[in-house]
Short mmCIF file of C-alpha atoms and ligand atoms in Angstrom, two decimals:
data_model
loop_
_atom_site.label_atom_id
_atom_site.label_comp_id
_atom_site.label_asym_id
_atom_site.label_seq_id
_atom_site.Cartn_x
_atom_site.Cartn_y
_atom_site.Cartn_z
CA UNK A 1 0.00 0.01 -0.01
CA UNK A 2 1.33 3.38 -0.92
CA UNK A 3 1.17 6.08 1.63
CA UNK A 4 -0.03 9.61 0.80
CA UNK A 5 2.14 12.66 1.45
CA UNK A 6 -0.03 13.60 4.37
CA UNK A 7 0.20 10.12 5.76
CA UNK A 8 3.94 10.30 5.62
CA UNK A 9 3.96 13.62 7.39
CA UNK A 10 1.63 12.30 10.08
CA UNK A 11 3.75 9.23 10.58
CA UNK A 12 6.83 11.47 10.89
CA UNK A 13 5.18 13.56 13.53
CA UNK A 14 4.03 10.57 15.48
CA UNK A 15 7.56 9.04 15.42
CA UNK A 16 9.09 12.37 16.45
CA UNK A 17 6.58 12.70 19.27
CA UNK A 18 7.18 9.11 20.46
CA UNK A 19 10.98 9.68 20.34
CA UNK A 20 10.64 12.85 22.38
CA UNK A 21 8.46 11.13 24.95
CA UNK A 22 10.86 8.16 25.14
CA UNK A 23 13.91 10.39 25.43
CA UNK A 24 12.38 12.48 28.22
CA UNK A 25 11.50 9.22 30.00
CA UNK A 26 15.03 7.98 29.51
CA UNK A 27 16.56 11.12 30.91
CA UNK A 28 14.13 11.43 33.74
CA UNK A 29 15.63 10.98 37.11
CA UNK A 30 13.62 10.78 40.33
CA UNK A 31 13.71 13.93 42.40
CA UNK A 32 15.49 16.25 40.00
CA UNK A 33 14.96 18.02 36.67
CA UNK A 34 16.21 16.26 33.49
CA UNK A 35 17.60 17.64 30.22
CA UNK A 36 14.80 18.28 27.72
CA UNK A 37 12.19 17.48 30.26
CA UNK A 38 8.78 18.88 29.31
CA UNK A 39 6.55 17.05 31.71
CA UNK A 40 6.16 17.38 35.49
CA UNK A 41 8.81 15.73 37.58
CA UNK A 42 8.16 12.16 38.61
CA UNK A 43 5.97 12.10 41.66
CA UNK A 44 7.07 10.82 45.02
CA UNK A 45 4.02 11.68 47.16
CA UNK A 46 0.26 11.22 47.11
CA UNK A 47 -0.17 15.01 46.73
CA UNK A 48 2.12 15.10 43.67
CA UNK A 49 0.19 12.12 42.18
CA UNK A 50 -2.98 14.15 42.51
CA UNK A 51 -1.39 17.26 41.05
CA UNK A 52 -0.17 15.26 38.04
CA UNK A 53 -3.58 13.67 37.47
CA UNK A 54 -5.32 17.06 37.85
CA UNK A 55 -2.84 18.61 35.40
CA UNK A 56 -3.56 15.91 32.83
CA UNK A 57 -7.29 16.31 33.33
CA UNK A 58 -7.04 20.10 32.75
CA UNK A 59 -4.90 19.49 29.73
CA UNK A 60 -7.51 17.22 28.21
CA UNK A 61 -10.24 19.83 28.85
CA UNK A 62 -8.31 22.75 27.40
CA UNK A 63 -7.34 20.66 24.37
CA UNK A 64 -10.91 19.67 23.62
CA UNK A 65 -12.15 23.28 24.11
CA UNK A 66 -9.30 24.65 21.87
CA UNK A 67 -9.97 22.14 19.17
CA UNK A 68 -13.75 22.81 19.32
CA UNK A 69 -13.22 26.57 19.04
CA UNK A 70 -10.74 26.08 16.23
CA UNK A 71 -13.31 23.93 14.42
CA UNK A 72 -15.98 26.59 14.80
CA UNK A 73 -13.60 29.29 13.52
CA UNK A 74 -12.69 27.22 10.47
CA UNK A 75 -16.34 26.48 9.77
CA UNK A 76 -17.22 30.20 9.94
CA UNK A 77 -14.28 31.13 7.75
CA UNK A 78 -15.00 28.46 5.12
CA UNK A 79 -18.79 28.34 5.07
CA UNK A 80 -19.88 31.88 6.01
CA UNK A 81 -17.52 34.19 4.20
CA UNK A 82 -18.94 36.83 1.87
CA UNK A 83 -18.21 34.79 -1.21
CA UNK A 84 -19.75 31.48 -0.31
CA UNK A 85 -22.58 32.99 1.80
CA UNK A 86 -23.55 36.28 0.14
CA UNK A 87 -26.94 36.61 1.93
CA UNK A 88 -26.33 36.27 5.67
CA UNK A 89 -28.96 34.88 8.01
CA UNK A 90 -30.80 37.42 10.15
CA UNK A 91 -31.17 35.07 13.16
CA UNK A 92 -30.86 36.78 16.49
CA UNK A 93 -31.99 34.15 18.98
CA UNK A 94 -31.71 30.38 19.25
CA UNK A 95 -32.93 29.00 22.56
CA UNK A 96 -31.27 25.65 22.31
CA UNK A 97 -27.77 27.12 21.54
CA UNK A 98 -28.21 29.79 24.25
CA UNK A 99 -29.07 27.17 26.85
CA UNK A 100 -26.16 24.99 25.69
CA UNK A 101 -23.58 27.79 25.77
CA UNK A 102 -24.67 28.61 29.36
CA UNK A 103 -24.99 25.09 30.69
CA UNK A 104 -21.96 23.37 29.13
CA UNK A 105 -19.36 25.90 30.52
CA UNK A 106 -21.04 25.53 33.96
CA UNK A 107 -20.66 21.78 33.82
CA UNK A 108 -17.00 22.14 32.68
CA UNK A 109 -16.34 24.43 35.66
CA UNK A 110 -17.99 22.02 38.04
CA UNK A 111 -15.88 19.22 36.52
CA UNK A 112 -12.79 21.28 37.26
CA UNK A 113 -13.78 22.58 40.71
CA UNK A 114 -14.53 19.22 42.30
CA UNK A 115 -11.00 17.78 41.92
CA UNK A 116 -9.60 21.19 42.51
CA UNK A 117 -11.15 21.48 45.99
CA UNK A 118 -10.27 17.86 46.77
CA UNK A 119 -6.67 18.62 45.94
CA UNK A 120 -6.75 21.84 47.99
CA UNK A 121 -8.04 20.01 51.05
CA UNK A 122 -5.44 17.27 50.66
CA UNK A 123 -2.66 19.92 50.55
CA UNK A 124 -3.99 22.15 53.33
CA UNK A 125 -5.48 19.63 55.74
CA UNK A 126 -2.25 18.50 57.33
CA UNK A 127 -2.47 14.98 58.74
CA UNK A 128 -1.05 14.10 62.11
CA UNK A 129 2.69 14.58 61.72
CA UNK A 130 5.34 11.98 62.53
CA UNK A 131 8.02 14.60 62.35
CA UNK A 132 8.25 18.35 62.22
CA UNK A 133 11.01 20.31 60.51
CA UNK A 134 11.37 24.06 60.59
CA UNK A 135 12.89 25.41 57.37
CA UNK A 136 14.06 28.99 57.60
CA UNK A 137 14.90 30.82 54.40
CA UNK A 138 17.80 33.20 54.60
CA UNK A 139 19.76 35.26 52.13
CA UNK A 140 20.82 32.90 50.50
CA UNK A 141 20.64 29.44 52.05
CA UNK A 142 18.25 27.41 54.22
CA UNK A 143 18.42 26.39 57.90
CA UNK A 144 16.68 23.36 59.10
CA UNK A 145 15.79 22.64 62.67
CA UNK A 146 14.38 19.37 64.08
CA UNK A 147 12.43 20.35 67.24
CA UNK A 148 11.15 16.82 67.75
CA UNK A 149 14.42 15.01 67.49
CA UNK A 150 16.79 16.62 69.96
CA UNK A 151 16.44 20.28 68.95
CA UNK A 152 19.36 20.63 66.62
CA UNK A 153 19.63 23.12 63.80
CA UNK A 154 21.96 23.38 60.82
CA UNK A 155 22.55 25.35 57.67
CA UNK A 156 22.29 23.99 54.21
CA UNK A 157 24.39 25.85 51.63
CA UNK A 158 24.85 25.16 47.91
CA UNK A 159 28.18 23.56 47.03
CA UNK A 160 29.36 24.81 43.73
CA UNK A 161 30.96 21.73 42.25
CA UNK A 162 28.54 19.19 43.59
CA UNK A 163 26.14 17.34 41.30
CA UNK A 164 23.47 17.94 40.25
CA UNK A 165 24.58 21.35 39.24
CA UNK A 166 23.16 24.23 41.34
CA UNK A 167 21.23 21.70 43.48
CA UNK A 168 23.85 19.96 45.53
CA UNK A 169 24.27 21.19 49.12
CA UNK A 170 26.65 20.61 52.03
CA UNK A 171 24.07 19.49 54.62
CA UNK A 172 20.98 17.84 53.27
CA UNK A 173 17.66 17.72 55.04
CA UNK A 174 17.11 14.07 56.00
CA UNK A 175 13.69 12.55 56.50
CA UNK A 176 12.34 9.03 56.95
CA UNK A 177 10.37 7.35 54.12
CA UNK A 178 6.58 6.86 54.42
CA UNK A 179 6.28 9.23 57.39
CA UNK A 180 4.27 12.42 57.45
CA UNK A 181 6.71 15.27 57.64
CA UNK A 182 5.31 18.63 58.56
CA UNK A 183 7.27 21.57 57.24
CA UNK A 184 7.06 24.80 59.09
CA UNK A 185 8.64 27.60 57.20
CA UNK A 186 9.56 31.23 57.76
CA UNK A 187 11.90 33.82 56.40
CA UNK A 188 14.70 35.38 58.40
CA UNK A 189 15.19 38.38 56.22
CA UNK A 190 12.99 38.58 53.08
CA UNK A 191 10.30 36.36 51.62
CA UNK A 192 11.68 33.07 50.27
CA UNK A 193 9.62 30.00 49.22
CA UNK A 194 10.14 26.37 50.09
CA UNK A 195 9.45 24.12 47.07
CA UNK A 196 10.16 20.52 46.14
CA UNK A 197 8.49 19.56 42.82
CA UNK A 198 8.53 15.74 43.31
CA UNK A 199 6.70 16.18 46.63
CA UNK A 200 4.21 18.66 45.17
CA UNK A 201 4.90 21.35 47.74
CA UNK A 202 5.57 25.10 47.34
CA UNK A 203 4.96 27.51 50.17
CA UNK A 204 6.11 31.03 50.96
CA UNK A 205 8.59 31.55 53.77
CA UNK A 206 7.58 34.93 55.20
CA UNK A 207 9.39 36.79 57.94
CA UNK A 208 7.27 37.03 61.04
CA UNK A 209 4.89 34.29 59.94
CA UNK A 210 4.98 30.55 60.21
CA UNK A 211 3.53 28.71 57.18
CA UNK A 212 2.89 24.98 57.11
CA UNK A 213 2.87 22.30 54.55
CA UNK A 214 3.45 18.58 54.60
CA UNK A 215 4.67 15.63 52.58
CA UNK A 216 4.89 11.87 52.89
CA UNK A 217 7.60 10.62 50.65
CA UNK A 218 6.79 7.16 49.28
CA UNK A 219 10.27 6.52 47.85
CA UNK A 220 13.77 6.77 49.18
CA UNK A 221 16.43 8.82 47.42
CA UNK A 222 17.47 12.41 46.85
CA UNK A 223 14.88 15.00 46.08
CA UNK A 224 15.80 18.54 45.04
CA UNK A 225 13.96 21.83 45.04
CA UNK A 226 14.74 25.50 44.95
CA UNK A 227 13.79 28.76 46.61
CA UNK A 228 10.78 29.82 44.57
CA UNK A 229 10.38 33.43 45.58
CA UNK A 230 12.70 36.04 44.07
CA UNK A 231 14.71 36.97 47.17
CA UNK A 232 17.82 38.76 46.08
CA UNK A 233 20.97 38.29 44.05
CA UNK A 234 21.68 34.66 44.97
CA UNK A 235 18.05 33.55 44.80
CA UNK A 236 19.04 31.00 42.16
CA UNK A 237 21.74 29.53 44.44
CA UNK A 238 19.85 28.37 47.51
CA UNK A 239 18.67 24.90 46.61
CA UNK A 240 16.74 22.50 48.80
CA UNK A 241 18.08 18.99 49.04
CA UNK A 242 16.02 16.32 50.82
CA UNK A 243 17.39 12.85 51.43
CA UNK A 244 14.67 10.32 52.07
CA UNK A 245 15.95 7.30 53.98
CA UNK A 246 14.67 4.22 55.98
CA UNK A 247 13.66 4.61 59.61
CA UNK A 248 16.85 2.96 60.81
CA UNK A 249 19.05 5.20 58.67
CA UNK A 250 17.11 8.25 59.86
CA UNK A 251 17.58 7.27 63.56
CA UNK A 252 21.33 6.84 62.98
CA UNK A 253 21.50 10.18 61.14
CA UNK A 254 19.66 11.94 63.99
CA UNK A 255 22.20 10.58 66.49
CA UNK A 256 25.10 11.90 64.36
CA UNK A 257 23.42 15.21 63.65
CA UNK A 258 22.68 15.85 67.31
CA UNK A 259 26.42 15.80 68.02
CA UNK A 260 27.50 17.55 64.79
CA UNK A 261 24.91 20.30 64.98
CA UNK A 262 24.43 20.70 68.69
CA UNK A 263 22.65 23.94 69.23
CA UNK A 264 24.83 26.58 70.78
CA UNK A 265 22.61 28.95 72.79
CA UNK A 266 23.51 32.55 72.55
CA UNK A 267 25.19 31.97 69.25
CA UNK A 268 22.19 31.91 66.97
CA UNK A 269 23.93 34.13 64.40
CA UNK A 270 26.88 31.84 64.07
CA UNK A 271 25.35 30.68 60.79
CA UNK A 272 25.64 34.14 59.29
CA UNK A 273 29.41 34.09 59.96
CA UNK A 274 29.65 30.67 58.40
CA UNK A 275 27.95 32.03 55.31
CA UNK A 276 30.23 35.06 55.05
CA UNK A 277 33.29 32.89 55.19
CA UNK A 278 32.00 30.47 52.61
CA UNK A 279 32.66 31.28 49.02
CA UNK A 280 29.30 32.09 47.51
CA UNK A 281 28.30 31.14 44.01
CA UNK A 282 28.96 34.69 42.82
CA UNK A 283 32.51 34.50 44.19
CA UNK A 284 31.85 36.87 47.09
CU1 LIG B 301 15.20 32.66 48.64
#
């Protein structure tokens, strides 16, 4: 069977699309962005699963609406131009169409709002936490404190040569797998935002206010995020690195961290000195 020119073009497009999808899947790495990635990052929590499904659902809806409107436009252009339709209809009302173009958009909005509210409640209704971590955004790094596990606090600064580029840090936030982690976040100087795409969380860290969010990582591994509120010249260089480990590994890490990061009362600004003496990404 011989293929038409259009058939060839369609086949070419399909192959290109499939190759693109396959390549993005091949590059995709859990917990971090991948080259040529054009989809959402792979999910590691129930919330992110929901976000991904909701995103796909909205994409289907907008695609159908766009194609429908495009179809109508083409029909008007082809069938009702001055040449093919010299005597235009004088119709001003059509009850059926008027009811339809009122009712159908309402139904579409209801179809969007129901999963939207479900997702909102899932995100905002924080379940009973197994662990609380306070993440403080500072110009330009994060400090994490573990009030439940021996009250230690430490700074997490980007390390320039560490992989993945611009995401590697000296001290990672460590959490146990399959445990509800409540994040309380605030800003020490200006507004920052704590965001980890694979967990589906993004929340402003505002000075003088304590915002809360939560995640329950279903997979172990490294998960990266970034400050997501423009906060100054090194905004792009204050990554968030979360290491999800087993319960036993977490307990062992806590023991080590307690000694390593023992809180030194009366020296709460020691971290600022640490930062000043560390070579920042801009070489300052
Ligand atoms: Cu920031």
